[in-house]
Coordinates of C-alpha atoms in Angstrom, one line a residue:
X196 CA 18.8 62.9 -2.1
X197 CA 16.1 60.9 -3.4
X198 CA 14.4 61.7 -7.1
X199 CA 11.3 61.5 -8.0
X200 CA 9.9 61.3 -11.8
X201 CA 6.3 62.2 -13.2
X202 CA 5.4 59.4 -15.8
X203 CA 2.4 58.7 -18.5
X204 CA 0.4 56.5 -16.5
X205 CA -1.3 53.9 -18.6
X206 CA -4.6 53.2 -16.4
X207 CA -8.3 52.5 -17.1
X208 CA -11.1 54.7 -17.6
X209 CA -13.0 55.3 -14.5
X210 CA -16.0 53.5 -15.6
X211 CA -13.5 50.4 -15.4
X212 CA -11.3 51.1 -12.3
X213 CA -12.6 48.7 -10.1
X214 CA -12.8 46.0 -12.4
X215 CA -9.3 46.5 -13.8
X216 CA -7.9 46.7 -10.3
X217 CA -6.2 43.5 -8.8
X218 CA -4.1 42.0 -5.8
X219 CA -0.4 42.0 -6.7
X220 CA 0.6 39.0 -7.9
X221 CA 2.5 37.1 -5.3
X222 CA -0.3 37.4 -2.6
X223 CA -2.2 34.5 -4.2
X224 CA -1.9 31.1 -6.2
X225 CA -2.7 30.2 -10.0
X226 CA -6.1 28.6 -8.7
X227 CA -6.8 30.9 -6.9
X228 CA -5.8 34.0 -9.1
X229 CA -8.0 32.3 -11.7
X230 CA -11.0 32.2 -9.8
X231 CA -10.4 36.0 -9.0
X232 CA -10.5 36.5 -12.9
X233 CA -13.3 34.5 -13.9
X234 CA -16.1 36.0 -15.3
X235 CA -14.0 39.4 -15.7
X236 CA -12.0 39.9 -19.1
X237 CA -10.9 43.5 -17.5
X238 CA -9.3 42.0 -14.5
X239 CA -5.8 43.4 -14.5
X240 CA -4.7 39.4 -13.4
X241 CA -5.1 38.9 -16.9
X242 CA -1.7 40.6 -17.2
X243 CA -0.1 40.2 -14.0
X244 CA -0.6 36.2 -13.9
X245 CA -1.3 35.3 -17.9
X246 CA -0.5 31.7 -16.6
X247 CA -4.8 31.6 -15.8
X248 CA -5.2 32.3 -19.9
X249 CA -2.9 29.2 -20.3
X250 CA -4.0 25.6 -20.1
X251 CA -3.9 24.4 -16.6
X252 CA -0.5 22.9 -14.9
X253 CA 1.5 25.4 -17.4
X254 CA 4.6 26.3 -15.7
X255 CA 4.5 30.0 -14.6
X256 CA 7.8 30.7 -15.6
X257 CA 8.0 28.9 -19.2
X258 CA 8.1 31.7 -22.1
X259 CA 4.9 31.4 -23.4
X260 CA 3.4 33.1 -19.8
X261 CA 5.6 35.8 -20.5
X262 CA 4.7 36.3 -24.0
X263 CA 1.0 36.3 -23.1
X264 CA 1.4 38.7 -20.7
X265 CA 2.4 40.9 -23.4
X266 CA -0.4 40.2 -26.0
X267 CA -3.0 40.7 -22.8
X268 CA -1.2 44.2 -22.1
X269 CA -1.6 45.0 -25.6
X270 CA -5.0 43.5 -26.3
X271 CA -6.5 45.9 -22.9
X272 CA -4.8 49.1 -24.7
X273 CA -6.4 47.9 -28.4
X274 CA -9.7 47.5 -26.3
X275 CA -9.8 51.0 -24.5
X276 CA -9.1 48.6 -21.0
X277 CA -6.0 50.7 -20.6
X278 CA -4.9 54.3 -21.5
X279 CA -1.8 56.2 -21.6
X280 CA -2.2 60.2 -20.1
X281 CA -1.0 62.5 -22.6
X282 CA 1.6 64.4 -20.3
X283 CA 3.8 63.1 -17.2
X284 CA 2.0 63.6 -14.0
X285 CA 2.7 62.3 -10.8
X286 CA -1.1 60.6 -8.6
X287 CA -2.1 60.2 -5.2
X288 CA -3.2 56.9 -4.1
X289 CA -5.0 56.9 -0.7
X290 CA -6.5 53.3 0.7
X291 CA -8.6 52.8 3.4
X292 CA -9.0 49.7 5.6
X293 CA -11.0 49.5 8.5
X294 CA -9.0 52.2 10.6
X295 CA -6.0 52.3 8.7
X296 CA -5.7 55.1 5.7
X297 CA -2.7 55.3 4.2
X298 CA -1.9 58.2 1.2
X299 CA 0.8 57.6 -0.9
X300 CA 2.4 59.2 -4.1
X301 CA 2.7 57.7 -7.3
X302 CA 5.8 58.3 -8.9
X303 CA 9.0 56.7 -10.3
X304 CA 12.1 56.2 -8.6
X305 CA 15.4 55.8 -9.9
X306 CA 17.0 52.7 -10.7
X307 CA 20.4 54.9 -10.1
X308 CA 19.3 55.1 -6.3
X309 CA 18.4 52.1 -5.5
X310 CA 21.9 50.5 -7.0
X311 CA 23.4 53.1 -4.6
X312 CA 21.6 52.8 -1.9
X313 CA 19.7 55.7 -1.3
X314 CA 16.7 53.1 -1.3
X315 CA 17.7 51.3 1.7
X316 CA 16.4 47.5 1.0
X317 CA 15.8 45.2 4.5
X318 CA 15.6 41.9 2.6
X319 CA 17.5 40.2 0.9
X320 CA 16.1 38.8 -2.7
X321 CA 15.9 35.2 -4.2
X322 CA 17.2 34.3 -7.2
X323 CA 14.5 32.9 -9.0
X324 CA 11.7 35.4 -8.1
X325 CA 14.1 38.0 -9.3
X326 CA 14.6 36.2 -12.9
X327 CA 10.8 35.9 -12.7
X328 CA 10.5 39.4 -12.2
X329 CA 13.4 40.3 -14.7
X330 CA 11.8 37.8 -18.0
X331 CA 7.9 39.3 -16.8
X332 CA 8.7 42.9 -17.0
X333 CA 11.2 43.4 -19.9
X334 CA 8.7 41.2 -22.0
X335 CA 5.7 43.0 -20.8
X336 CA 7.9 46.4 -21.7
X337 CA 6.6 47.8 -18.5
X338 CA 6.3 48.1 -15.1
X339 CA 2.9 46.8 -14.4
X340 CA 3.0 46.5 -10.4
X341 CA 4.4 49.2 -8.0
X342 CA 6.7 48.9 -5.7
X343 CA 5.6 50.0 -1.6
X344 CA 8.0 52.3 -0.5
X345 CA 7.9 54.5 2.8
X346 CA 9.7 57.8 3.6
X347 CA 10.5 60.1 6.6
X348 CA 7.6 61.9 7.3
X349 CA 7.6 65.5 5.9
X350 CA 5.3 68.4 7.2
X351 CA 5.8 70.0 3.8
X352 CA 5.1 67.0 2.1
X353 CA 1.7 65.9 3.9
X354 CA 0.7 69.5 3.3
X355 CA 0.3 69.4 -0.2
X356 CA -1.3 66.0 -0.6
X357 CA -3.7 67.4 1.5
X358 CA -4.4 70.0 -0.7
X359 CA -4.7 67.7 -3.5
X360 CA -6.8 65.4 -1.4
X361 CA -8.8 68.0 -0.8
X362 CA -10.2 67.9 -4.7
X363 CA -12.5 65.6 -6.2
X364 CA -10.8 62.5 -7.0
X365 CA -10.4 60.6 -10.9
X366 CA -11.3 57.1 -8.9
X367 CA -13.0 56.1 -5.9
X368 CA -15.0 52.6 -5.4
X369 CA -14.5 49.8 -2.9
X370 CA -13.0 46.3 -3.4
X371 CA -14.7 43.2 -2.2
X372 CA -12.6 43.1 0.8
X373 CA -14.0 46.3 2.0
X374 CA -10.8 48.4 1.1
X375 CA -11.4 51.4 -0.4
X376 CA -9.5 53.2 -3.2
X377 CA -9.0 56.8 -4.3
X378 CA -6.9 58.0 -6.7
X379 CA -6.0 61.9 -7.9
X380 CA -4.3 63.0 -11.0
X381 CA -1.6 66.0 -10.6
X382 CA -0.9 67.3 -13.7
X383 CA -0.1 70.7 -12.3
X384 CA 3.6 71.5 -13.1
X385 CA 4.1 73.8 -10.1
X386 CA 3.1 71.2 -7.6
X387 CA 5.3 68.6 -9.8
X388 CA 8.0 70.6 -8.8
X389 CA 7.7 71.4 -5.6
X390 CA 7.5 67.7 -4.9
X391 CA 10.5 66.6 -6.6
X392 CA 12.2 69.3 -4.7
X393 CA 11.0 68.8 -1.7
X394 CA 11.7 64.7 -2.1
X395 CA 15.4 65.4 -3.5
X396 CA 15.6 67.5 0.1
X397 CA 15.2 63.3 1.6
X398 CA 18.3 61.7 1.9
X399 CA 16.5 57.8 2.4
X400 CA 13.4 55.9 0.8
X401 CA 12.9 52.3 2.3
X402 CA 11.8 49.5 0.8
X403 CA 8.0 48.2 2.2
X404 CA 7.0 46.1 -0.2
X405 CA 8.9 45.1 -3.2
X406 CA 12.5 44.4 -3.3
X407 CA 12.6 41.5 -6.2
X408 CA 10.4 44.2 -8.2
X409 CA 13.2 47.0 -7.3
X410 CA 15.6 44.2 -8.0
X411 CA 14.4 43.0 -11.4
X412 CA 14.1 47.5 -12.2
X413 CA 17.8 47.7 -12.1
X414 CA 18.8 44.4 -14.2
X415 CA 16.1 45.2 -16.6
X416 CA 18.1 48.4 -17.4
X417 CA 21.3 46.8 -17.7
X418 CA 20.4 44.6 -20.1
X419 CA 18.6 47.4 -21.9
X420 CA 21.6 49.5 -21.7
X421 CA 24.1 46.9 -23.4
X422 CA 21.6 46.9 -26.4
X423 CA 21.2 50.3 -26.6
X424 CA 24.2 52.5 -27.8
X425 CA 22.7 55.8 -27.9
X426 CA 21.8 55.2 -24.4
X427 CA 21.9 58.9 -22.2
X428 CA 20.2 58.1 -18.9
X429 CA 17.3 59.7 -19.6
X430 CA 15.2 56.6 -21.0
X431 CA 12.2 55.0 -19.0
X432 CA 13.9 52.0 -18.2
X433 CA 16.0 54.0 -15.9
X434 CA 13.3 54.8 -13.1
X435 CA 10.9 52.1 -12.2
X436 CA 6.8 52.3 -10.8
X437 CA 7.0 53.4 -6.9
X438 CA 3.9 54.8 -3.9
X439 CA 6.0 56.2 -1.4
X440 CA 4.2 56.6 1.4
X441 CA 5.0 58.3 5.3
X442 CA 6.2 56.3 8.1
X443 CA 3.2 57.2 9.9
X444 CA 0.5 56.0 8.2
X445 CA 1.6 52.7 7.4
X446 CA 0.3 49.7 8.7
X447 CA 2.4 46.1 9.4
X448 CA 1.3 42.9 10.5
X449 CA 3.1 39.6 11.5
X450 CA 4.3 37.3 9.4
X451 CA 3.5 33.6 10.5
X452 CA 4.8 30.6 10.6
X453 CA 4.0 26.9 9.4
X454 CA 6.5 24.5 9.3
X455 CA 5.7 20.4 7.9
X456 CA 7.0 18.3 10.5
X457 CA 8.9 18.5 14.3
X458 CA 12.2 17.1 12.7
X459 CA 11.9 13.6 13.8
X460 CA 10.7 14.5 17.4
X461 CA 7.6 13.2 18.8
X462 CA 5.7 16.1 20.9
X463 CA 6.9 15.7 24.0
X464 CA 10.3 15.6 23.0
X465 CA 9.5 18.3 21.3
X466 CA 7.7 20.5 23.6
X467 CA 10.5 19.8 25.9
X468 CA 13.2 21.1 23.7
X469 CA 11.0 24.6 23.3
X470 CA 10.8 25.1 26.5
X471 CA 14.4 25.4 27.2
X472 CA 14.6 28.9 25.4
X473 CA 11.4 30.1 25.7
X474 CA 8.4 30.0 29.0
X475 CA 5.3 27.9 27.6
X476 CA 1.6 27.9 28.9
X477 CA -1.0 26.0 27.5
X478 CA -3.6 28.3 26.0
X479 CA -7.3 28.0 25.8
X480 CA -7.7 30.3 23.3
X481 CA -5.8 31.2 20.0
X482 CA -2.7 32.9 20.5
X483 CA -2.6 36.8 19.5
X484 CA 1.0 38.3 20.4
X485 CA 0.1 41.4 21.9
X486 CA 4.2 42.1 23.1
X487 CA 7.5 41.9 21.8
X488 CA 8.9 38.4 22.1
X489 CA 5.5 36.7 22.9
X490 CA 4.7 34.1 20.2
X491 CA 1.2 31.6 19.7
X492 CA 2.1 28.0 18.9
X493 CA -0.9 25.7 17.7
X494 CA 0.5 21.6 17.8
X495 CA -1.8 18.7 18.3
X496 CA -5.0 20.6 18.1
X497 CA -3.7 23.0 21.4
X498 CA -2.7 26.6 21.5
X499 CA 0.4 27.6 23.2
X500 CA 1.9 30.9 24.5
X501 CA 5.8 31.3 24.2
X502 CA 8.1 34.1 25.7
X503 CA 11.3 34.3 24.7
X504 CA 13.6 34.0 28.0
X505 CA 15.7 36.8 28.9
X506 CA 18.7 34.7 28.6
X507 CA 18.2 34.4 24.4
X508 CA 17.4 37.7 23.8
X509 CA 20.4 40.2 23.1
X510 CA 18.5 44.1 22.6
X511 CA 22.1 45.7 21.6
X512 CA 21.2 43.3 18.6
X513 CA 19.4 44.7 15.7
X514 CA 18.6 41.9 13.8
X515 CA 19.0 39.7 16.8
X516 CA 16.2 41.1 18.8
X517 CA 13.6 40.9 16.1
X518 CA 10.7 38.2 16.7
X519 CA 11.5 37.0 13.5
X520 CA 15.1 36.4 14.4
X521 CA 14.6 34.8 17.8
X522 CA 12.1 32.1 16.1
X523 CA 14.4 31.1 13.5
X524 CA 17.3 31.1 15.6
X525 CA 16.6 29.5 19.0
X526 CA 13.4 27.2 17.7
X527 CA 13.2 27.0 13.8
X528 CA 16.7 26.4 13.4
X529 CA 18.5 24.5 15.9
X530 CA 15.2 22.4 17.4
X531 CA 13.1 22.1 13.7
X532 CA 15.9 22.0 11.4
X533 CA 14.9 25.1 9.2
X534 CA 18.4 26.2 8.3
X535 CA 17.8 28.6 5.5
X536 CA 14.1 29.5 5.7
X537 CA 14.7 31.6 1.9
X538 CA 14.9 27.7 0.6
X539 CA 14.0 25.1 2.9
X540 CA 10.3 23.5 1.6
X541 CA 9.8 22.6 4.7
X542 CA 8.8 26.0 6.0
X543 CA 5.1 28.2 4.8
X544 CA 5.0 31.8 5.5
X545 CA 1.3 32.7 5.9
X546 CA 0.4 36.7 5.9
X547 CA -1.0 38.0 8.9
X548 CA -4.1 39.0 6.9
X549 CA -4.9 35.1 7.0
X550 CA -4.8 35.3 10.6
X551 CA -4.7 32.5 13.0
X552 CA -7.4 30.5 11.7
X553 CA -5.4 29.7 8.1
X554 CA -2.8 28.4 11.1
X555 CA -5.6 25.7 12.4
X556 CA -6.5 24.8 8.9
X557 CA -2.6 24.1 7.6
X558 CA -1.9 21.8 11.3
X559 CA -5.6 20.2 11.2
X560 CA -5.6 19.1 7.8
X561 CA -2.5 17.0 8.4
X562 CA 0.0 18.7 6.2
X563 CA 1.5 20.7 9.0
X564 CA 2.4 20.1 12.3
X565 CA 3.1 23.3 13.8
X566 CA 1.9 27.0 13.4
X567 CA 3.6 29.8 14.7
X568 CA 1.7 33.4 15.5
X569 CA 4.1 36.2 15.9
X570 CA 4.2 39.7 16.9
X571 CA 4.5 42.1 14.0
X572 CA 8.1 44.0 13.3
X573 CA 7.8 47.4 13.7
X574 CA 8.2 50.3 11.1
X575 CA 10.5 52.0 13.6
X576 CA 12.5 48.7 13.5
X577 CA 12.5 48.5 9.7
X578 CA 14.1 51.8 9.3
X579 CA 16.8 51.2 12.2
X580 CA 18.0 48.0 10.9
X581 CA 18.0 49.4 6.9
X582 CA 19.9 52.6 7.9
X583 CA 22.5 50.2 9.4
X584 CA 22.6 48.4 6.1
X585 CA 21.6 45.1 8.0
X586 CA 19.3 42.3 6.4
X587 CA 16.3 41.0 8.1
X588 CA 14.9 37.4 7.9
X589 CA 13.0 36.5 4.7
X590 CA 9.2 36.9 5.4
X591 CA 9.7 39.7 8.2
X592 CA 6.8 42.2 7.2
X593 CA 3.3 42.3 5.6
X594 CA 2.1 45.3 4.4
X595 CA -1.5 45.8 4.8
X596 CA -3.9 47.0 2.9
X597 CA -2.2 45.9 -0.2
X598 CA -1.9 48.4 -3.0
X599 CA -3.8 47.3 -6.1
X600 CA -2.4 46.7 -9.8
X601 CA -3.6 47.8 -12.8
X602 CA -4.8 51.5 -11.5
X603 CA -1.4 53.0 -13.2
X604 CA 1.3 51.5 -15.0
X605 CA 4.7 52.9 -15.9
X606 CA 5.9 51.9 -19.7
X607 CA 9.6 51.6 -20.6
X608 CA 9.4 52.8 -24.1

C-alpha cells in the first residue's frame, strides 16, 4: 500500500507565484541559473542554487552554499516571499504544455516506502549528487523541490481531482516557456481521506523524476533519527515532498547523447565499426527517431540514421531491449570506450527538450565529435522494468514539462 500525507505547505502569495516559481535545480548550470535570477530577488533559485548569491567560481558543494540556502529560505519567510498554510492539506498541480496536460497531487510520501520498496526506483543514484542532495536539504531543514512520481491510473482517483479541478484555482499564470501552471488547495478533510484511502488501496508508486531527492529523503531521516531519542515515527522528516501523477497523462522524451571524441578512430574507421551492429544511411535531414531501435547520429557536419540489427537486439530482455541499452552496449561501450556512462567525462547527456539542434551546436563547435538522437523509453517500459526490480541506464528518461520549485515546500520541523 502506498501512503500519502497532507503537509503545511510553505508557498507564496498569489500575487508572487510566478515570480517565485523556478526550474528544478539540476536542469541548468550556475551561469545559467544566475541569469534566470537576475533582476528577481523572489526567484525561488535564490534557494535552490544559493551558489548565484555567492562570488563567482565558488564551489557548489562547499558549506557556505548550503548555509546560504538557508538564510535565503529564511530571509523569503521574514519578507512574506514564502508562507506556511495553517492546517495540512494536500494541492493539485496541473501543467500544460503545448498538448500535453498532466494533473498531479501534491502530497508527501513516506521515507518508510521508499526504503521498502513500495516506490519502485528505475535508476540507480550517484554518490555525490546524493551527498549534495543530503548536506542541501537537512541544512535548508526542508524539502524545497518535489519529487515526480507516477501511479497506476485510478478511475476513483481521476474522479475527484476532477472535481477539485473543477473549482477556481489559488494559482494560475504562464512561465516564459509557454507552460502553464495551476494549482488548487484541498483543505477539505473528507476528500483528504478519501484520497489517502484510496492511495493506501495502490500497492506501487514509481519514481519519474527524482531518485537522488528520494534518496537524500531517507538518509536525511537517519541521521535525524540517531540525534533524536524521543523519536516516534511521526516527525516530518519521515515523509518527504512528492506529485504523483497517472501513467496516462505523463509525457517522456529521449534522452540524447554527446560523446568528446571517437576513441582514437578516425571516421571512417569509425563509421565502419558502427555499421557492423547497426544499418546506416546517410541523412539529409536531422535525425528524429520515430521507432524503437532507430537512432540519429550527427559526425563531421552529416546526419545519420542507425537501426539496430536484428541480430543485437534480444526483446525477452528488459533492460536489454531498451534504446538506451543497445547504444551503450553495442556502440558507446565496446566501439567509443564509454564503460560506465554514470562516471565517464567523456559522455554529455542533453534533454530531449534541447532537441537536435543543442546536438549540432556541441559537434560544430569542436568540443564534440558525435551526437546521438534517440527514441524515447516508454512509460509502459519504465513500469515493467521497475516491477522487476531491474535498473535502467543512467540518463534513460526526461520528464517533460518539468514541475516548478518554489510553488509548495514541505518543512521538516
Amino acid at each position: 500500500m502506498a501512503f500519502i500525507k497532507p503537509f503545511r505547505a510553505l508557498r507564496p502569495p498569489k500575487d508572487l507565484a510566478d515570480k517565485v516559481a523556478a526550474l528544478p535545480y539540476d536542469v541548468m548550470n550556475v551561469a545559467e541559473a544566475r541569469q534566470m535570477a537576475a533582476g528577481n530577488p523572489a526567484s525561488f533559485l535564490h534557494v535552490s542554487r544559493p551558489e548565484i548569491d555567492l562570488a563567482a567560481g565558488t564551489d557548489p558543494h562547499d558549506e557556505p552554499v548550503y548555509v546560504q540556502g538557508r538564510k535565503n529560505l529564511a530571509e523569503f519567510i521574514r519578507r512574506g516571499i514564502l508562507v506556511q498554510d495553517d492546517r495540512e492539506c494536500f494541492y493539485v498541480y496541473r501543467q500544460r504544455m503545448g498538448e500535453i496536460t498532466q494533473t498531479g497531487l501534491v502530497v508527501c510520501t513516506s521515507v518508510d516506502d521508499y526504503q521498502s520498496g513500495v516506490i519502485k526506483k528505475h535508476e540507480l543514484t550517484r554518490a555525490d549528487k546524493e551527498d549534495d542532495r543530503v548536506r542541501h536539504i537537512d541544512c535548508l531543514d526542508a524539502n524545497d523541490e518535489p519529487v515526480f512520481y507516477l501511479s497506476r491510473s485510478s478511475a476513483e482517483i481521476e474522479t475527484i481531482i476532477s472535481g477539485i479541478t473543477a473549482a477556481p484555482p489559488e494559482y494560475d499564470f504562464t512561465t516564459d516557456d509557454g507552460v502553464s501552471h495551476t494549482l488548487w488547495i484541498v483543505a477539505d478533510q473528507t476528500l483528504i481521506g478519501r484520497l489517502t484511502g484510496l492511495f493506501a488501496a495502490i500497492p506501487r508508486l514509481y519514481v519519474a523524476d527524482g531518485h537522488h531527492r528520494s534518496a537524500a529523503a531517507g538518509r536525511v531521516r537517519e541521521l535525524r533519527r540517531e540525534k533524536n531519542p524521543g523519536h516516534t515515527g511521526r516527525e516530518e522528516y519521515n515523509v518527504f515532498l512528492t506529485v504523483i501523477f497517472p501513467e496516462t497523462q505523463l509525457n517522456i522524451m529521449p534522452y540524447n547523447r554527446a560523446v568528446k571524441d571517437l576513441n582514437g578512430r578516425t571516421a571512417a574507421e569509425f563509421l565502419a565499426r558502427v555499421e557492423e551492429a547497426f544499418t546506416l544511411l546517410p541523412s539529409p535531414v536531422p535525425v528524429i527517431p520515430c521507432e524503437r531501435h532507430q537512432f540519429g547520429m550527427y559526425l563531421d557536419g552529416r546526419w545519420y540514421q542507425l537501426h539496430a540489427r536484428d541480430t543485437i537486439v534480444d526483446e525477452s530482455d528488459t533492460v536489454g531491449r531498451l534504446d538506451v541499452s543497445i547504444l551503450q552496449d553495442r556502440l558507446l561501450d565496446p566501439i567509443l570506450g564509454i564503460g560506465n556512462p554514470r562516471t565517464d567525462k567523456r559522455i554529455h547527456f542533453v534533454g530531449g527538450i534541447r532537441g537536435n539542434d543543442e546536438l549540432v551546436k556541441l559537434v560544430d563547435s569542436g568540443e564534440y565529435a558525435v551526437a546521438f538522437s534517440l527514441y524515447p523509453t516508454s512509460i509502459r517500459e519504465l513500469i515493467e522494468l521497475a516491477d522487476q526490480d531491474r535498473i535502467m541506464p543512467p540518463k534513460s528518461t526526461w520528464f517533460e514539462p518539468k514541475l516548478r520549485s518554489g510553488l509548495f515546500v514541505h518543512l521538516l520541523s
